[in-house]
PDB file of C-alpha atoms in Angstrom:
ATOM      1  CA  MET O   1     101.498 116.903  51.010  1.00 65.00           C
ATOM      2  CA  SER O   2      98.045 118.086  51.841  1.00 72.00           C
ATOM      3  CA  LYS O   3      97.001 119.591  55.326  1.00 70.00           C
ATOM      4  CA  ARG O   4      94.989 116.467  55.961  1.00 74.00           C
ATOM      5  CA  LYS O   5      97.960 113.942  55.432  1.00 69.00           C
ATOM      6  CA  ARG O   6      99.963 116.007  57.435  1.00 70.00           C
ATOM      7  CA  ALA O   7      97.419 116.195  60.483  1.00 68.00           C
ATOM      8  CA  ARG O   8      96.935 112.806  60.231  1.00 69.00           C
ATOM      9  CA  ALA O   9     101.017 111.820  60.418  1.00 68.00           C
ATOM     10  CA  SER O  10     101.585 114.188  63.085  1.00 65.00           C
ATOM     11  CA  LYS O  11      98.401 112.762  64.864  1.00 64.00           C
ATOM     12  CA  ALA O  12      99.928 109.134  64.761  1.00 64.00           C
ATOM     13  CA  ARG O  13     103.243 110.169  66.216  1.00 63.00           C
ATOM     14  CA  SER O  14     101.807 111.950  68.958  1.00 63.00           C
ATOM     15  CA  SER O  15      99.555 109.173  69.767  1.00 65.00           C
ATOM     16  CA  SER O  16     102.922 106.307  69.774  1.00 67.00           C
ATOM     17  CA  LYS O  17     104.802 108.830  71.701  1.00 66.00           C
ATOM     18  CA  VAL O  18     101.841 108.505  74.475  1.00 66.00           C
ATOM     19  CA  ARG O  19     101.874 104.831  73.993  1.00 69.00           C
ATOM     20  CA  LEU O  20     105.489 104.627  74.759  1.00 66.00           C
ATOM     21  CA  LYS O  21     105.422 106.626  77.789  1.00 65.00           C
ATOM     22  CA  ALA O  22     102.479 104.671  79.053  1.00 63.00           C
ATOM     23  CA  ALA O  23     104.503 101.462  78.557  1.00 61.00           C
ATOM     24  CA  ARG O  24     107.483 102.971  80.218  1.00 59.00           C
ATOM     25  CA  ARG O  25     105.342 103.736  83.360  1.00 57.00           C
ATOM     26  CA  LYS O  26     103.977 100.096  83.543  1.00 55.00           C
ATOM     27  CA  ILE O  27     107.290  98.621  83.086  1.00 53.00           C
ATOM     28  CA  ALA O  28     108.596 100.856  85.992  1.00 50.00           C
ATOM     29  CA  GLY O  29     106.549  99.141  88.386  1.00 54.00           C
ATOM     30  CA  HIS O  30     105.389 101.719  90.608  1.00 55.00           C
ATOM     31  CA  HIS O  31     102.988  99.843  92.832  1.00 60.00           C
ATOM     32  CA  SER O  32     101.584 101.606  95.456  1.00 70.00           C
ATOM     33  CA  THR O  33      98.085 100.990  97.886  1.00 69.00           C
ATOM     34  CA  ARG O  34      96.381 103.338 100.122  1.00 82.00           C
ATOM     35  CA  ALA O  35      96.888 102.954 103.843  1.00 84.00           C
ATOM     36  CA  ASN O  36      93.012 102.014 104.563  1.00 88.00           C
ATOM     37  CA  SER O  37      92.111 100.298 101.262  1.00 93.00           C
ATOM     38  CA  LYS O  38      90.961  96.482 101.350  1.00 94.00           C
ATOM     39  CA  GLN O  39      94.015  95.460  99.255  1.00 94.00           C
ATOM     40  CA  ALA O  40      96.635  96.998 102.168  1.00 94.00           C
ATOM     41  CA  ARG O  41      94.211  95.048 104.642  1.00 94.00           C
ATOM     42  CA  VAL O  42      94.784  91.690 102.909  1.00 96.00           C
ATOM     43  CA  LEU O  43      98.233  92.365 102.495  1.00 95.00           C
ATOM     44  CA  GLY O  44      98.935  93.285 105.921  1.00 95.00           C
ATOM     45  CA  LEU O  45      96.760  89.804 106.930  1.00 96.00           C
ATOM     46  CA  LEU O  46      99.140  87.793 104.526  1.00 96.00           C
ATOM     47  CA  SER O  47     102.587  89.292 105.703  1.00 95.00           C
ATOM     48  CA  ARG O  48     101.971  88.502 109.255  1.00 94.00           C
ATOM     49  CA  PRO O  49     104.065  85.258 110.168  1.00 93.00           C
ATOM     50  CA  SER O  50     100.988  83.192 111.247  1.00 93.00           C
ATOM     51  CA  GLY O  51      99.494  84.106 107.437  1.00 95.00           C
ATOM     52  CA  ALA O  52      95.726  84.277 106.995  1.00 96.00           C
ATOM     53  CA  THR O  53      92.836  81.899 105.545  1.00 96.00           C
ATOM     54  CA  ILE O  54      90.779  82.513 102.976  1.00 96.00           C
ATOM     55  CA  ALA O  55      87.950  82.802 105.363  1.00 96.00           C
ATOM     56  CA  ALA O  56      89.533  85.399 107.274  1.00 96.00           C
ATOM     57  CA  ILE O  57      90.029  87.564 104.304  1.00 96.00           C
ATOM     58  CA  MET O  58      86.575  86.996 103.203  1.00 97.00           C
ATOM     59  CA  GLN O  59      85.522  88.578 106.535  1.00 96.00           C
ATOM     60  CA  SER O  60      87.939  91.387 106.499  1.00 95.00           C
ATOM     61  CA  THR O  61      87.230  92.549 103.123  1.00 95.00           C
ATOM     62  CA  GLY O  62      83.415  91.294 102.401  1.00 96.00           C
ATOM     63  CA  TRP O  63      84.547  89.770  99.318  1.00 96.00           C
ATOM     64  CA  GLN O  64      83.476  86.217  98.224  1.00 97.00           C
ATOM     65  CA  GLN O  65      85.927  83.120  97.920  1.00 97.00           C
ATOM     66  CA  HIS O  66      86.513  83.294  94.359  1.00 97.00           C
ATOM     67  CA  SER O  67      87.338  86.976  94.384  1.00 97.00           C
ATOM     68  CA  VAL O  68      89.800  86.274  97.282  1.00 97.00           C
ATOM     69  CA  ARG O  69      91.538  83.453  94.900  1.00 96.00           C
ATOM     70  CA  GLY O  70      91.603  85.818  92.091  1.00 96.00           C
ATOM     71  CA  PHE O  71      93.268  88.731  94.258  1.00 96.00           C
ATOM     72  CA  PHE O  72      95.926  85.888  95.241  1.00 96.00           C
ATOM     73  CA  ALA O  73      96.571  85.378  91.227  1.00 96.00           C
ATOM     74  CA  GLY O  74      96.225  88.715  90.022  1.00 96.00           C
ATOM     75  CA  VAL O  75      97.209  91.224  92.249  1.00 94.00           C
ATOM     76  CA  VAL O  76      99.356  89.264  94.747  1.00 95.00           C
ATOM     77  CA  ARG O  77     101.139  87.348  92.428  1.00 94.00           C
ATOM     78  CA  LYS O  78     101.042  89.032  88.842  1.00 95.00           C
ATOM     79  CA  LYS O  79     100.892  92.694  89.509  1.00 94.00           C
ATOM     80  CA  LEU O  80     102.807  92.969  92.872  1.00 93.00           C
ATOM     81  CA  GLY O  81     105.390  90.138  92.356  1.00 94.00           C
ATOM     82  CA  LEU O  82     105.151  88.448  95.423  1.00 94.00           C
ATOM     83  CA  LYS O  83     105.490  84.880  96.330  1.00 95.00           C
ATOM     84  CA  LEU O  84     102.361  83.113  98.202  1.00 95.00           C
ATOM     85  CA  ALA O  85     102.971  80.112 100.063  1.00 95.00           C
ATOM     86  CA  SER O  86      99.905  77.984 101.482  1.00 95.00           C
ATOM     87  CA  GLU O  87      99.932  75.105 103.567  1.00 95.00           C
ATOM     88  CA  LYS O  88      97.568  73.223 105.290  1.00 94.00           C
ATOM     89  CA  THR O  89      97.236  73.072 109.175  1.00 85.00           C
ATOM     90  CA  ASP O  90      94.717  71.493 111.064  1.00 88.00           C
ATOM     91  CA  GLY O  91      92.257  71.041 107.920  1.00 90.00           C
ATOM     92  CA  GLU O  92      92.474  74.948 106.834  1.00 93.00           C
ATOM     93  CA  ARG O  93      94.663  76.221 104.251  1.00 96.00           C
ATOM     94  CA  VAL O  94      96.985  79.059 105.399  1.00 96.00           C
ATOM     95  CA  TYR O  95      98.512  81.863 102.892  1.00 97.00           C
ATOM     96  CA  ARG O  96     101.351  83.841 103.676  1.00 96.00           C
ATOM     97  CA  ILE O  97     103.930  86.010 101.600  1.00 96.00           C
ATOM     98  CA  THR O  98     107.069  84.240 101.803  1.00 92.00           C
ATOM     99  CA  GLY O  99     109.011  86.614  99.094  1.00 80.00           C
ATOM    100  CA  GLY O 100     109.127  89.177  96.937  1.00 69.00           C
ATOM    101  CA  LYS O 101     109.289  93.064  97.712  1.00 63.00           C
ATOM    102  CA  LEU O 102     106.603  93.140 100.297  1.00 52.00           C
ATOM    103  CA  ALA O 103     108.551  90.579 102.687  1.00 47.00           C
ATOM    104  CA  THR O 104     112.023  91.810 102.017  1.00 46.00           C
ATOM    105  CA  ALA O 105     111.171  95.432 102.177  1.00 45.00           C
ATOM    106  CA  GLU O 106     112.092  96.843 105.815  1.00 44.00           C
ATOM    107  CA  PRO O 107     109.629  99.015 107.544  1.00 45.00           C
ATOM    108  CA  HIS O 108     110.272 102.974 107.198  1.00 42.00           C
ATOM    109  CA  SER O 109     112.138 103.901 110.419  1.00 39.00           C
ATOM    110  CA  VAL O 110     111.603 107.520 111.431  1.00 42.00           C
ATOM    111  CA  ALA O 111     115.226 109.038 112.412  1.00 46.00           C
ATOM    112  CA  GLN O 112     115.664 110.602 115.690  1.00 47.00           C
ATOM    113  CA  PRO O 113     117.231 113.756 115.793  1.00 49.00           C
ATOM    114  CA  GLY O 114     120.374 114.003 117.864  1.00 51.00           C
ATOM    115  CA  ALA O 115     120.111 110.056 118.317  1.00 43.00           C
TER     116      ALA O 115
END
């Protein structure tokens, strides 16, 4: 086998290893948000018991209506795997997170020494 063929064969194997590692990371589901990001603000609004309207989220983030709806579908439902419920009360549609990882997770508590 010539040097070129060996180099191509080893390059193909190494690139497939890289793809496998990336796929494993994607499957692992390590999704985290920054504390003061727009995504964190929206998730905070949606996780409240009273929920949030699209207008409230638009005001908080500066996004347009179609961007908020896209965030619901792409990030909240698909990427994060959360269940988003909507109900119409007093003419306004209110969205809230009802199930999934965020709604069932307990807030982190700091252990008190000696308590």
